[in-house]
Backbone as ProteinMPNN parsed JSONL, in Angstrom:
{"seq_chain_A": "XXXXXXXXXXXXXXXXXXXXXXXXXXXXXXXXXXXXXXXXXXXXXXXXXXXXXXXXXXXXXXXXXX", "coords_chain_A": {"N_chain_A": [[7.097, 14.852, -39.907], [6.617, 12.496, -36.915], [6.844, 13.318, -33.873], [9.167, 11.706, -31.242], [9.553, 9.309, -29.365], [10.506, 9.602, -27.001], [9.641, 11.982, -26.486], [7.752, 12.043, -25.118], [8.582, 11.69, -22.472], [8.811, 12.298, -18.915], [11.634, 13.483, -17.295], [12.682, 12.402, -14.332], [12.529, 13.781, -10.896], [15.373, 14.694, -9.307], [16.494, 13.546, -6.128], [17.906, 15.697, -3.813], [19.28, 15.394, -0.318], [18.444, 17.326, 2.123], [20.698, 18.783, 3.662], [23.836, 19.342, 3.259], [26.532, 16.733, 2.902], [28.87, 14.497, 3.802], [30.54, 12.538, 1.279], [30.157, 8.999, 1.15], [31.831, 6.368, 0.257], [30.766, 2.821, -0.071], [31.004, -0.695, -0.504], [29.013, -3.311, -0.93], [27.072, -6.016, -1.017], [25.263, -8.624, -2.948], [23.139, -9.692, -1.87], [23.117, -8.163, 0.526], [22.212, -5.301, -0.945], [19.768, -6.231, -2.149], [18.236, -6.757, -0.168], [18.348, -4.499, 1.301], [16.585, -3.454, -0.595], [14.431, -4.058, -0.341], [14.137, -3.307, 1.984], [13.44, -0.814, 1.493], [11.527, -0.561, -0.351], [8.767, -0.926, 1.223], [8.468, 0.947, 2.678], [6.848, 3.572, 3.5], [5.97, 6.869, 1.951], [6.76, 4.71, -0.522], [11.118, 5.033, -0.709], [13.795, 5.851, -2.016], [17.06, 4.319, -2.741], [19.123, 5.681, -1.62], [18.321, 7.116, 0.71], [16.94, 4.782, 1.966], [19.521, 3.487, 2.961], [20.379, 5.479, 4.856], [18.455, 5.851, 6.973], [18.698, 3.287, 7.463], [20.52, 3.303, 8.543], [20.277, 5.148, 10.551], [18.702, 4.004, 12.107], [20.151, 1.753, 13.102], [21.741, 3.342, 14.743], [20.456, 4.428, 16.988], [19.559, 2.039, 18.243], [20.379, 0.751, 21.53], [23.637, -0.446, 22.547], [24.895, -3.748, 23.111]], "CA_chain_A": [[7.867, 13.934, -39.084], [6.603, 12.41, -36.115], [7.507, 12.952, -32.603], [9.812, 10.739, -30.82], [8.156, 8.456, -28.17], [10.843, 10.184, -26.202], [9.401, 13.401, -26.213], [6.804, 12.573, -23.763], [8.673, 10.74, -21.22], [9.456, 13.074, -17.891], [12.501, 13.341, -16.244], [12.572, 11.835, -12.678], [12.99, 14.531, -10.297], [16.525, 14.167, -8.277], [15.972, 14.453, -5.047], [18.959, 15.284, -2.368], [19.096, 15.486, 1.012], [18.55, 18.738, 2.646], [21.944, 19.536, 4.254], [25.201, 18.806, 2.439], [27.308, 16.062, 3.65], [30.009, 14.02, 2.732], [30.299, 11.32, 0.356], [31.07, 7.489, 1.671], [31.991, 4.983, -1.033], [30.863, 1.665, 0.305], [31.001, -1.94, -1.494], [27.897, -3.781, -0.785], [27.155, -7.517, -1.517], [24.435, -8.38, -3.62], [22.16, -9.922, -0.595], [22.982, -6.838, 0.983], [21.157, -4.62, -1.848], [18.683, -7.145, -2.292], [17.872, -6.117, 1.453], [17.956, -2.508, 1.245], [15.469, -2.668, -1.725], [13.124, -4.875, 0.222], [13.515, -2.467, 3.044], [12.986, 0.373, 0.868], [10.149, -1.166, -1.269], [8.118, -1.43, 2.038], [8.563, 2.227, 3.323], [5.579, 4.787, 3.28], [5.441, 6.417, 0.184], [8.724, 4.603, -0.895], [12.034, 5.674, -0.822], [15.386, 5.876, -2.827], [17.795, 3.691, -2.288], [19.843, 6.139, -0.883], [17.271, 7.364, 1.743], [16.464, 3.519, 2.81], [20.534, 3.491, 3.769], [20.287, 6.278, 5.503], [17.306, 5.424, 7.397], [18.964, 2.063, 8.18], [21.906, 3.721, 9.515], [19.635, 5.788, 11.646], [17.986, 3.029, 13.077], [21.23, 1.518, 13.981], [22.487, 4.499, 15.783], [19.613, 4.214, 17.898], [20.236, 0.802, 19.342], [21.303, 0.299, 22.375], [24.427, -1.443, 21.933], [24.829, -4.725, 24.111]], "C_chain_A": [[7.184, 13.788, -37.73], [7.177, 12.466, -34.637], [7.906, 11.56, -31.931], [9.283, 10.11, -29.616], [9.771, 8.818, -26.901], [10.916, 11.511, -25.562], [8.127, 13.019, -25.028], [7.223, 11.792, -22.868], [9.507, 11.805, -20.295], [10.747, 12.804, -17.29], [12.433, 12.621, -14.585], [12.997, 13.161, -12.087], [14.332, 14.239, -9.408], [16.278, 15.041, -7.028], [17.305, 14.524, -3.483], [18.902, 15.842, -1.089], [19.425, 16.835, 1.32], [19.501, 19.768, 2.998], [22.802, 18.804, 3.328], [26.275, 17.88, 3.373], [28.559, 15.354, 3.164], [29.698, 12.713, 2.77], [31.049, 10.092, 0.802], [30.86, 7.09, 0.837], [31.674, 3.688, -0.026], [30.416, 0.879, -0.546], [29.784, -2.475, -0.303], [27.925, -4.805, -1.26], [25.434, -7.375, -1.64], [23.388, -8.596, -2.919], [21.787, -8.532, 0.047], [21.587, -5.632, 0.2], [20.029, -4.856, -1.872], [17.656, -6.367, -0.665], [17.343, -4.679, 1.484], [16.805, -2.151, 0.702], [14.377, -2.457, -1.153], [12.621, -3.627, 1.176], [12.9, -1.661, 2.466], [11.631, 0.487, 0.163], [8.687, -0.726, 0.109], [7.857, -0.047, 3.025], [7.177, 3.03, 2.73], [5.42, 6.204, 3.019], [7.148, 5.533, 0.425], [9.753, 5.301, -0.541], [13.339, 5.03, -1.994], [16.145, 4.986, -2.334], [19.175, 4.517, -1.06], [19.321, 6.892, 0.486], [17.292, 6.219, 2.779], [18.217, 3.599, 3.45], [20.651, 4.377, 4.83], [19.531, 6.267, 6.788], [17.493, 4.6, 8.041], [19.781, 2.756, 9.193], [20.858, 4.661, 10.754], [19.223, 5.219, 12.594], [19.083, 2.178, 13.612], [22.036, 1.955, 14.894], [21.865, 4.332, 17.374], [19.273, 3.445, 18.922], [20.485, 0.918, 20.201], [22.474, -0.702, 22.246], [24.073, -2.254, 23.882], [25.617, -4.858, 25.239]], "O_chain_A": [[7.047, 14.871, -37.162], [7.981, 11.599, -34.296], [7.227, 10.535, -32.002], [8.447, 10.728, -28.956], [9.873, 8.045, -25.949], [11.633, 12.026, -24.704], [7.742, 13.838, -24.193], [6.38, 11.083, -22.317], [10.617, 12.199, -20.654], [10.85, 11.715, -16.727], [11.334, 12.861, -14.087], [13.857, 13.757, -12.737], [14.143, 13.276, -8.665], [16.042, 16.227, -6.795], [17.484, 13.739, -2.552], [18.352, 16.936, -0.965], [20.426, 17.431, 0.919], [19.436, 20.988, 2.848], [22.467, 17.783, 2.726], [26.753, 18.312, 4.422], [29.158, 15.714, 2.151], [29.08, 11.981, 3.543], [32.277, 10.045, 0.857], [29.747, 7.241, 0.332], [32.475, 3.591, 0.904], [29.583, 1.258, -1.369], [29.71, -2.11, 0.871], [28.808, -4.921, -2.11], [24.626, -6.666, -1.04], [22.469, -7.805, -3.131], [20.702, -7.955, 0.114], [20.489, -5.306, 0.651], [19.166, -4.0, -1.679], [16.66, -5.661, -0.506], [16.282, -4.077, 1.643], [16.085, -1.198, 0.998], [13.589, -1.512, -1.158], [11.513, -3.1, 1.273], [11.705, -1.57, 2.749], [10.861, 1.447, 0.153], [7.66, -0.209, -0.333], [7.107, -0.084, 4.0], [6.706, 2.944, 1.596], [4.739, 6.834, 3.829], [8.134, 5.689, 1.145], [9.463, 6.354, 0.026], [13.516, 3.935, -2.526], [15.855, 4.775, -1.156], [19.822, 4.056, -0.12], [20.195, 7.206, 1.295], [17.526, 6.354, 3.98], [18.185, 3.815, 4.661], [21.11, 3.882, 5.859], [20.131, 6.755, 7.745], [16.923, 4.532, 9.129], [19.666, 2.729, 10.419], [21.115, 4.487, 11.945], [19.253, 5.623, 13.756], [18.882, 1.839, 14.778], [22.803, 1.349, 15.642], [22.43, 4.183, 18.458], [18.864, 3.749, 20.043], [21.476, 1.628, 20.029], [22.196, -1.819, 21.811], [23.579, -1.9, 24.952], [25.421, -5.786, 26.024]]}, "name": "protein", "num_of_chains": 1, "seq": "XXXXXXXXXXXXXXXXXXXXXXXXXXXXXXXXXXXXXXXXXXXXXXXXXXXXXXXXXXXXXXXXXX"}
């Protein structure tokens, strides 16, 4: 019997954030996502989608507000 052409495909490593935090549910619109990816796509190496939010939100903190 041959092996299954799913025996050689790796797992993805999961990768979570260092400290433990707590979990926000937020709804997102599909532009929105679309956005995130782009941002994320464009990051150096890549990132996760859940990284690039993170990341955003960081950079919004940072702001000066007006």
């Amino acid at each position: 019997m041959s092996k299954s052409s799913y025996d050689n495909i790796t797992k993805p490593v999961r990768r979570r954030s260092a400290v433990a935090g707590t979990l926000v549910g937020v709804r997102l619109q599909a532009d929105q996502i679309k956005a995130i990816d782009a941002w994320a796509s464009k990051q150096r190496p890549p990132v996760t989608r859940p990284e690039a939010i993170r990341g955003i939100i960081e950079l919004g903190l940072k702001v000066a507000p007006k």
